[in-house]
CSV table of C-alpha atoms and ligand atoms in Angstrom, one decimal:
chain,number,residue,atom,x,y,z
P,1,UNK,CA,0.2,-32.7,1.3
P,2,UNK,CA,3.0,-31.7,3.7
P,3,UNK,CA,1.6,-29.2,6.4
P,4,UNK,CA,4.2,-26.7,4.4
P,5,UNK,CA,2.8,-27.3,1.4
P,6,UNK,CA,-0.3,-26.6,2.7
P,7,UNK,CA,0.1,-23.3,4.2
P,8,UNK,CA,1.6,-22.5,0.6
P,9,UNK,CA,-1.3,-23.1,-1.1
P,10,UNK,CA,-3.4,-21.1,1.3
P,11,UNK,CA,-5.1,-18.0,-0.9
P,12,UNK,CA,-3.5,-15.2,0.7
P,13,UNK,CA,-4.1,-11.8,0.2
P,14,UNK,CA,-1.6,-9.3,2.2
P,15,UNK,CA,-2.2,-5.9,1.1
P,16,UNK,CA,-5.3,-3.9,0.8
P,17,UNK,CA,-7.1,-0.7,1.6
P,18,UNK,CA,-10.0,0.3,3.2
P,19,UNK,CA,-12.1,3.8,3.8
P,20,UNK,CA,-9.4,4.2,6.5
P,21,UNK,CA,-7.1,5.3,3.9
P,22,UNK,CA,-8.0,5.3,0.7
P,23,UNK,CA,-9.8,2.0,0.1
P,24,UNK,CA,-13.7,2.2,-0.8
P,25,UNK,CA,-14.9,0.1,1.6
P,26,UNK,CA,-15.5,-0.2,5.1
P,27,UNK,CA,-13.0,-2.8,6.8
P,28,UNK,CA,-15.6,-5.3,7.6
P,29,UNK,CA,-16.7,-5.0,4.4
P,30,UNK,CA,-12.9,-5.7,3.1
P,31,UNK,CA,-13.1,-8.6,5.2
P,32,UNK,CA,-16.3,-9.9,4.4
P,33,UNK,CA,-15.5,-9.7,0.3
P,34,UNK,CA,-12.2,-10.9,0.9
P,35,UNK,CA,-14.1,-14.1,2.6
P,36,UNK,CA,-16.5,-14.3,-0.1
P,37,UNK,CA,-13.5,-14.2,-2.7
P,38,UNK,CA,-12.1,-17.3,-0.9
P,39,UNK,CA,-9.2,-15.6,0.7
P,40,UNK,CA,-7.5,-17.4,3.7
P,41,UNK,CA,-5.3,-15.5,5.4
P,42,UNK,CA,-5.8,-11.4,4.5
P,43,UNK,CA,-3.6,-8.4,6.1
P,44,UNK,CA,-5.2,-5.1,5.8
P,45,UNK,CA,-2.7,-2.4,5.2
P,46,UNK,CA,-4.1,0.8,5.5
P,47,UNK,CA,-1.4,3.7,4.3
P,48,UNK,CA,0.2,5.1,7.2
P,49,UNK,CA,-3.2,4.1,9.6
P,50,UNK,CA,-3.9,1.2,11.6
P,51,UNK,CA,-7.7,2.6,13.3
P,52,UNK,CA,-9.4,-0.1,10.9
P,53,UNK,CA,-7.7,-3.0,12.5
P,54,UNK,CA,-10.4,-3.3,15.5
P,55,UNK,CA,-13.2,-3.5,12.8
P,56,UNK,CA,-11.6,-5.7,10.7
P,57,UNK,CA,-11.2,-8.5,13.4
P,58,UNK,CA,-14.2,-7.9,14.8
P,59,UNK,CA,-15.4,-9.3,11.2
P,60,UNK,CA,-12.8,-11.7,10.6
P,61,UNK,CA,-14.0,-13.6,13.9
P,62,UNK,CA,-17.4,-14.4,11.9
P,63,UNK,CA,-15.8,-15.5,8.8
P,64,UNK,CA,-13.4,-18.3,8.4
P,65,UNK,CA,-10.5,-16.1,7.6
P,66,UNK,CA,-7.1,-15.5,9.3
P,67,UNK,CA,-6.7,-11.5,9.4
P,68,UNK,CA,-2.9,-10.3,9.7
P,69,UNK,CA,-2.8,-6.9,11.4
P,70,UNK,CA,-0.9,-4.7,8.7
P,71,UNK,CA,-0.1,-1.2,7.8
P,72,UNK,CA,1.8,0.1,4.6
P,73,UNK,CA,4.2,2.9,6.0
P,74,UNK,CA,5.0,6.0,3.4
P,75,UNK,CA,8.4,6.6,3.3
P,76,UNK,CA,11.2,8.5,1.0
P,77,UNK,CA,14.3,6.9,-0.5
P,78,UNK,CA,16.8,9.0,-3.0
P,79,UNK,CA,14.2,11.0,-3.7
P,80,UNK,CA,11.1,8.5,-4.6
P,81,UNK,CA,8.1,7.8,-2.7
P,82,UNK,CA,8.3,3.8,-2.0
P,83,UNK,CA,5.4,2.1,0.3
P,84,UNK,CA,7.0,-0.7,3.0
P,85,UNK,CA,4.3,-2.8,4.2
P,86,UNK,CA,4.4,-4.5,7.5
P,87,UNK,CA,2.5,-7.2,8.5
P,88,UNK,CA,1.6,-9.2,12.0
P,89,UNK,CA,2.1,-6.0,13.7
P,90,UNK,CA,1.1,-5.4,17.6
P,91,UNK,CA,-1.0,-2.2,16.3
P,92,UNK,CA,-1.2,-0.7,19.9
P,93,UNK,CA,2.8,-0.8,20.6
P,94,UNK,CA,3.4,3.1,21.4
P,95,UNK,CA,6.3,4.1,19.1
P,96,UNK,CA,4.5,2.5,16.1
P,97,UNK,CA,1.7,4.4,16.9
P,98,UNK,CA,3.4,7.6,17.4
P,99,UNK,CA,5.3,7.5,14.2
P,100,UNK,CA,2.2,6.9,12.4
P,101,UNK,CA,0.9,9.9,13.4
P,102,UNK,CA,4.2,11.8,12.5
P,103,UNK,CA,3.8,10.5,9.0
P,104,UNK,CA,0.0,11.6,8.7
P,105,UNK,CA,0.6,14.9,9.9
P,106,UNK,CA,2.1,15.9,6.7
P,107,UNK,CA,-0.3,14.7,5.1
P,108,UNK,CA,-2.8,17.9,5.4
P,109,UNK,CA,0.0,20.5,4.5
P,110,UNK,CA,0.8,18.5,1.1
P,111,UNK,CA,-3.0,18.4,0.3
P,112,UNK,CA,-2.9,22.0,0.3
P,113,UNK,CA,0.1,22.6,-1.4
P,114,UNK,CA,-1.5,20.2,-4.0
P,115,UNK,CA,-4.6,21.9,-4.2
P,116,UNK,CA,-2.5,25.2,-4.3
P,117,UNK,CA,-0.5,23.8,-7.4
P,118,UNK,CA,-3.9,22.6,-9.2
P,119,UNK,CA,-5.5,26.1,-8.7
P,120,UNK,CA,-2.7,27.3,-10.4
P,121,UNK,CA,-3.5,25.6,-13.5
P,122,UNK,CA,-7.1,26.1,-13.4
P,123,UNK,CA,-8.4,23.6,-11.1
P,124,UNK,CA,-10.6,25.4,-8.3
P,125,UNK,CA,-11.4,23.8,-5.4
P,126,UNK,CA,-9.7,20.9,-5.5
P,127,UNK,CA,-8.5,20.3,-1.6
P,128,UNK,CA,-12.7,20.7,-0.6
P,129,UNK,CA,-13.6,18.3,-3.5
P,130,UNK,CA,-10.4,16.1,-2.0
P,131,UNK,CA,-11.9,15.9,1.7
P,132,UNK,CA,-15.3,14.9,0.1
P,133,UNK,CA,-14.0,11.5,-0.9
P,134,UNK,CA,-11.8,11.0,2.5
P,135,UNK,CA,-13.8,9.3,5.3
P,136,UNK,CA,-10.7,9.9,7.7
P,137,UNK,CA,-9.8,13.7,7.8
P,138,UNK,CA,-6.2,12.7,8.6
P,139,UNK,CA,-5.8,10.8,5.6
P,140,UNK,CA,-6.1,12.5,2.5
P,141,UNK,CA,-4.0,10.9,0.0
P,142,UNK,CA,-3.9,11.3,-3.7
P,143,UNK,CA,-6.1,9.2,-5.2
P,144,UNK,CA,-8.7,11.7,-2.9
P,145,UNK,CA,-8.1,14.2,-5.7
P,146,UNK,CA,-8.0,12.0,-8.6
P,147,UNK,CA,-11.4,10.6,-7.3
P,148,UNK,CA,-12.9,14.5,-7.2
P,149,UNK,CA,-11.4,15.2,-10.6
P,150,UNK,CA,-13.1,12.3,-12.1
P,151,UNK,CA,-16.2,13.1,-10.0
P,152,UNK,CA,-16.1,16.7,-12.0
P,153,UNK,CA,-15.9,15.3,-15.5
P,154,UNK,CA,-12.5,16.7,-16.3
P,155,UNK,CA,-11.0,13.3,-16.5
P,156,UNK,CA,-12.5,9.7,-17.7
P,157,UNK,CA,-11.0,7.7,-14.7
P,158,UNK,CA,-8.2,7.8,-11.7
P,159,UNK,CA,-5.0,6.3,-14.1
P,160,UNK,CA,-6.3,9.3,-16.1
P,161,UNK,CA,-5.6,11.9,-13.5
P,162,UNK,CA,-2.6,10.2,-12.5
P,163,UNK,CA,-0.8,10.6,-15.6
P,164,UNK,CA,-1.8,14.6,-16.5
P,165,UNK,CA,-1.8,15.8,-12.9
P,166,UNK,CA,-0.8,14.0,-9.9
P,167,UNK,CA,2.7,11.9,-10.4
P,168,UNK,CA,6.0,13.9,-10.6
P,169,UNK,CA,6.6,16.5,-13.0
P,170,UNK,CA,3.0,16.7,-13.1
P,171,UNK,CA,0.9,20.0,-12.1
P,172,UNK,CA,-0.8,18.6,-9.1
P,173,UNK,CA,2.5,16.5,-8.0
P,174,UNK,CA,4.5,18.1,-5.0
P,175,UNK,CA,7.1,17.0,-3.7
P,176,UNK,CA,7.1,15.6,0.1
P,177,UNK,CA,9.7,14.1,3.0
P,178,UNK,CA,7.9,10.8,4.3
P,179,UNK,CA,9.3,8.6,6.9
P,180,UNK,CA,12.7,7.2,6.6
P,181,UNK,CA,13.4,3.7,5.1
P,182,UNK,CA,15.1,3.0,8.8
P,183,UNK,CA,12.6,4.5,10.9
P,184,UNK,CA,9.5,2.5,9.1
P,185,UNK,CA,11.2,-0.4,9.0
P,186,UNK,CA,12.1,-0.3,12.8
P,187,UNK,CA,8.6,0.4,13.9
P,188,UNK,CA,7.0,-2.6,12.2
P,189,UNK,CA,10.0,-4.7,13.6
P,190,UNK,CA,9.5,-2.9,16.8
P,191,UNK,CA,5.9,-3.8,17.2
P,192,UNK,CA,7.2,-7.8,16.5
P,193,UNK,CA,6.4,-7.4,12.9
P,194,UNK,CA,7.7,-8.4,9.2
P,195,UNK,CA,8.9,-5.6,6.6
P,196,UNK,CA,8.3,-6.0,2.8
P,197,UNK,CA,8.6,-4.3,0.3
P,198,UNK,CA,5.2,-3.2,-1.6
P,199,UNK,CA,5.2,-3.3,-5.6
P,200,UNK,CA,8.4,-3.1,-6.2
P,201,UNK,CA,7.9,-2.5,-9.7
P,202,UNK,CA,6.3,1.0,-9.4
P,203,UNK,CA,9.3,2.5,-8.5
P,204,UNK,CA,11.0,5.1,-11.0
P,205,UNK,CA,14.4,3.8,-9.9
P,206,UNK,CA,17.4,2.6,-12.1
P,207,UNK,CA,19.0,-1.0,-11.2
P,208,UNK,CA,21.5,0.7,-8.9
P,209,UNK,CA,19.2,2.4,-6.6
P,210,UNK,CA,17.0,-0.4,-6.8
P,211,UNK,CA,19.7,-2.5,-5.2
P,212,UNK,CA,20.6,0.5,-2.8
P,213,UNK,CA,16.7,0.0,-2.0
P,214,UNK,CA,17.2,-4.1,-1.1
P,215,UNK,CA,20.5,-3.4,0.4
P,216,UNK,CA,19.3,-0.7,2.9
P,217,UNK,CA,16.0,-2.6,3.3
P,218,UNK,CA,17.9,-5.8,4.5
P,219,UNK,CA,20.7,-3.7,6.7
P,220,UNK,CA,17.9,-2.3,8.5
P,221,UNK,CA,16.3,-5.7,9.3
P,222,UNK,CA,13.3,-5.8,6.1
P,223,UNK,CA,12.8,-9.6,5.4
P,224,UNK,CA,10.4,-9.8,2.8
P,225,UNK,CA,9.0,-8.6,-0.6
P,226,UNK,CA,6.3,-8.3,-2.8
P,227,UNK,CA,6.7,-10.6,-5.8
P,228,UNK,CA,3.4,-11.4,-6.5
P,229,UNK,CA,1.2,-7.3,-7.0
P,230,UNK,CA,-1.9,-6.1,-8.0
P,231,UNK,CA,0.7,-3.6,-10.0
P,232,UNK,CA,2.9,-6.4,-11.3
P,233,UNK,CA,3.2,-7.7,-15.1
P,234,UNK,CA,4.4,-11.2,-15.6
P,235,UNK,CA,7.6,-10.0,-16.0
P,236,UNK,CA,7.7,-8.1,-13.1
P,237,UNK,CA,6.8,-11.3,-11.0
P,238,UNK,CA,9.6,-13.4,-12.7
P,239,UNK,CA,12.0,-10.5,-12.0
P,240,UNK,CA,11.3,-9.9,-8.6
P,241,UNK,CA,11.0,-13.6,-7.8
P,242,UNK,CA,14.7,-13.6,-8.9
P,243,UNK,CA,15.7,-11.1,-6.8
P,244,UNK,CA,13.8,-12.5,-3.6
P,245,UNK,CA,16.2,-15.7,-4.4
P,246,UNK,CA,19.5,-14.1,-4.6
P,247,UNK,CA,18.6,-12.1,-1.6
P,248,UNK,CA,16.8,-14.9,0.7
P,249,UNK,CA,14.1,-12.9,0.9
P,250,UNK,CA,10.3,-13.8,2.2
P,251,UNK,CA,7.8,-13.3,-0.8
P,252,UNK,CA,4.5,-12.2,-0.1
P,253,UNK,CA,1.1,-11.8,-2.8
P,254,UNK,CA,-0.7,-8.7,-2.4
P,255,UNK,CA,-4.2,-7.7,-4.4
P,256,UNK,CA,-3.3,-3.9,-3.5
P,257,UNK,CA,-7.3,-3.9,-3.8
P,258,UNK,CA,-8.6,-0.7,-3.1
P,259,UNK,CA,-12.0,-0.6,-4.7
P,260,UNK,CA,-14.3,-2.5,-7.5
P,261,UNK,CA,-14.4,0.0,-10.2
P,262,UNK,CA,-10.7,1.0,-9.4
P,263,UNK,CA,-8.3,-1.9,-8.8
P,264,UNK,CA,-7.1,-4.5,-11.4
P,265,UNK,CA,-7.0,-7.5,-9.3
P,266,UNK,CA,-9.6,-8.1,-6.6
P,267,UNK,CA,-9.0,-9.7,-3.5
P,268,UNK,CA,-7.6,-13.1,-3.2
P,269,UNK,CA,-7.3,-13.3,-7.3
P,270,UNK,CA,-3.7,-12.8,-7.9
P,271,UNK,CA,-1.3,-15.1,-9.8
P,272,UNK,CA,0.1,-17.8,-7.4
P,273,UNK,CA,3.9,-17.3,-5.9
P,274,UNK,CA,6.5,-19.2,-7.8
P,275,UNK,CA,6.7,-22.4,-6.0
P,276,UNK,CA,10.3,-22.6,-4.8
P,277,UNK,CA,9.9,-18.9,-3.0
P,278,UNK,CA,9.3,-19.3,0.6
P,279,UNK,CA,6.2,-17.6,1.4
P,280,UNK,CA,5.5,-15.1,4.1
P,281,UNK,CA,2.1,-16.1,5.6
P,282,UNK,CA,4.0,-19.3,6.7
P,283,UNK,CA,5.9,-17.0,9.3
P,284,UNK,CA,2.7,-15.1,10.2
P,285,UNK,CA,0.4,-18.5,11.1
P,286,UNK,CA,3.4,-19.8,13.2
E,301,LIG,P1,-0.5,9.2,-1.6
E,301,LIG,O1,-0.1,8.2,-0.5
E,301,LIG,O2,-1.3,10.3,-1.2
E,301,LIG,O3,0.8,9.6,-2.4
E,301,LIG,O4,-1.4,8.4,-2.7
E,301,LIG,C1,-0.9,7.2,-3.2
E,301,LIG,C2,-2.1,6.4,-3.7
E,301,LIG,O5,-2.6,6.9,-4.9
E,301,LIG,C3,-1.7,4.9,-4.0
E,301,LIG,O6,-1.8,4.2,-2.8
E,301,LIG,C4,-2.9,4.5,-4.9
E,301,LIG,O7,-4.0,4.3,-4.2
E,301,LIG,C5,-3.1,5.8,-5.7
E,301,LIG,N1,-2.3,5.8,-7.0
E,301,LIG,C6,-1.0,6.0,-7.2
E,301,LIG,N2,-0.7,5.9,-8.5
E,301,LIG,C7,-1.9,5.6,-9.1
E,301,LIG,C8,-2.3,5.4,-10.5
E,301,LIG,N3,-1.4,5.5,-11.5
E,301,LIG,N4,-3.5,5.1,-10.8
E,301,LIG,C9,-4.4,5.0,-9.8
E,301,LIG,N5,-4.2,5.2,-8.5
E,301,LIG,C10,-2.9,5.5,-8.2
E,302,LIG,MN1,-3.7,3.8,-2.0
E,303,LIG,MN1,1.4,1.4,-2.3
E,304,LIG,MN1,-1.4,-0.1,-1.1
């Protein structure tokens, strides 16, 4: 096999969480499963946090694994929450840094506000119960409060809470201003890294601000996209494989793993990339 081919058929895993964020475990322990799973080349991409990096290659030096420092930045486009993860990032560049911390300092008013709009329905406690299940104060996101809701007994699992209480419309959903498309996408370029866009499918957007997304994402210097998602269908894959063509876009594969009991697809087990898209890792093992 040609040395592109086989970079291509590496097992690569670039997106996943750990007790940083909102990940269940540890990031050696990411590492070490990811290892175990037979994953080559992993990037751990903590929401809007990059303190698990040291760990993680601290673990990755005793496994045979390439780790790819990543981060998935929160930001806000025409109204939606969308997730741009960026990957081979320099995690101690100073303007990355600092606008990381901008974007987790809203985190603790909106956890109020939610537990504010939960108590209003009935739900008591709910920003306490929250805190219990984040192991970084800073970072209490909302599958924090899904977690404590479940722990309760109100609700059967996390998709469950999702659906009756935390997405919009919902009475635990409020709204919130996260970074801008621009700004994330020019502090993972400005710490020497690649933008993508995470699970592009999630998105409540029609086809015409879905191409507003792609076209802002690519004006602003975003190269790359997730095709291959933890959150994808079969059709989403084939459709965003598609648009990854058309737009010359880098395609990346991305578990999304956050936990066991929690996540569809573990790490390293997605679907393959569609041969003829260029792959991403290839540009991070240069
Ligand atoms: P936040 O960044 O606080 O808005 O929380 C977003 C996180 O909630 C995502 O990264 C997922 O971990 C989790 N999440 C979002 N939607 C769902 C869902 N439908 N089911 C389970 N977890 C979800
Ligand atoms: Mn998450
Ligand atoms: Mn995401
Ligand atoms: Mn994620």
């Amino acid at each position: 096999m040609s040395d592109a081919g086989l970079v291509r058929a590496m097992n690569a895993d670039l997106h996943c969480h750990s007790t940083v964020s909102d990940g269940w475990l540890l990031p050696g322990d990411v590492v070490r499963r990811a290892a175990r799973n037979g994953v080559e080349v992993l990037a751990l991409t903590d929401h809007d946090e990059v303190s698990g990096l040291d760990e993680a290659q601290a673990a990755a030096e005793a496994e045979s694994l390439h780790l790819v420092n990543g981060v998935e930045i929160s930001v806000s486009f025409l109204g939606e929450t969308v997730h741009i993860v960026g990957l081979g990032i320099d995690y101690h560049d100073p303007a990355l840094l600092a606008g990381l911390a901008q974007v987790r300092g809203g985190r603790d008013e909106r956890a109020r506000r939610m537990s504010e709009a939960l108590a209003e329905v009935g739900i008591r406690g709910a920003l306490e119960g929250a805190r219990r299940f984040a192991r970084n104060p800073e970072l209490v996101s909302r599958a924090h409060f899904a977690r404590h809701l479940v722990s309760t007994g109100l609700m059967p699992d996390v998709n469950t809470v999702f659906r009756h209480y935390l997405t919009k419309g919902k009475p635990g959903f409020v709204e919130h201003v996260w970074a801008s498309l621009d700004e994330a996408v020019g502090w993972i370029r400005g710490a020497g890294g690649i933008a993508v866009v995470a699970h592009p499918a999630r998105y409540r957007f029609s086809n015409a601000e879905l191409e507003q997304l792609f076209d802002r994402f690519v004006a602003c210097g975003g190269e790359g996209v997730e095709v291959v998602s933890g959150a994808h269908s079969d059709d989403d894959v084939a459709r965003f494989a598609t648009l990854a063509r058309r737009r010359g876009l880098l395609a990346s594969r991305a578990s999304d793993f956050h936990g066991e009991h929690e996540s569809p697809v573990d790490l390293g087990r997605c679907a393959s990339l569609p041969p003829d898209l260029a792959p991403v890792w290839a540009s991070l093992l240069r």
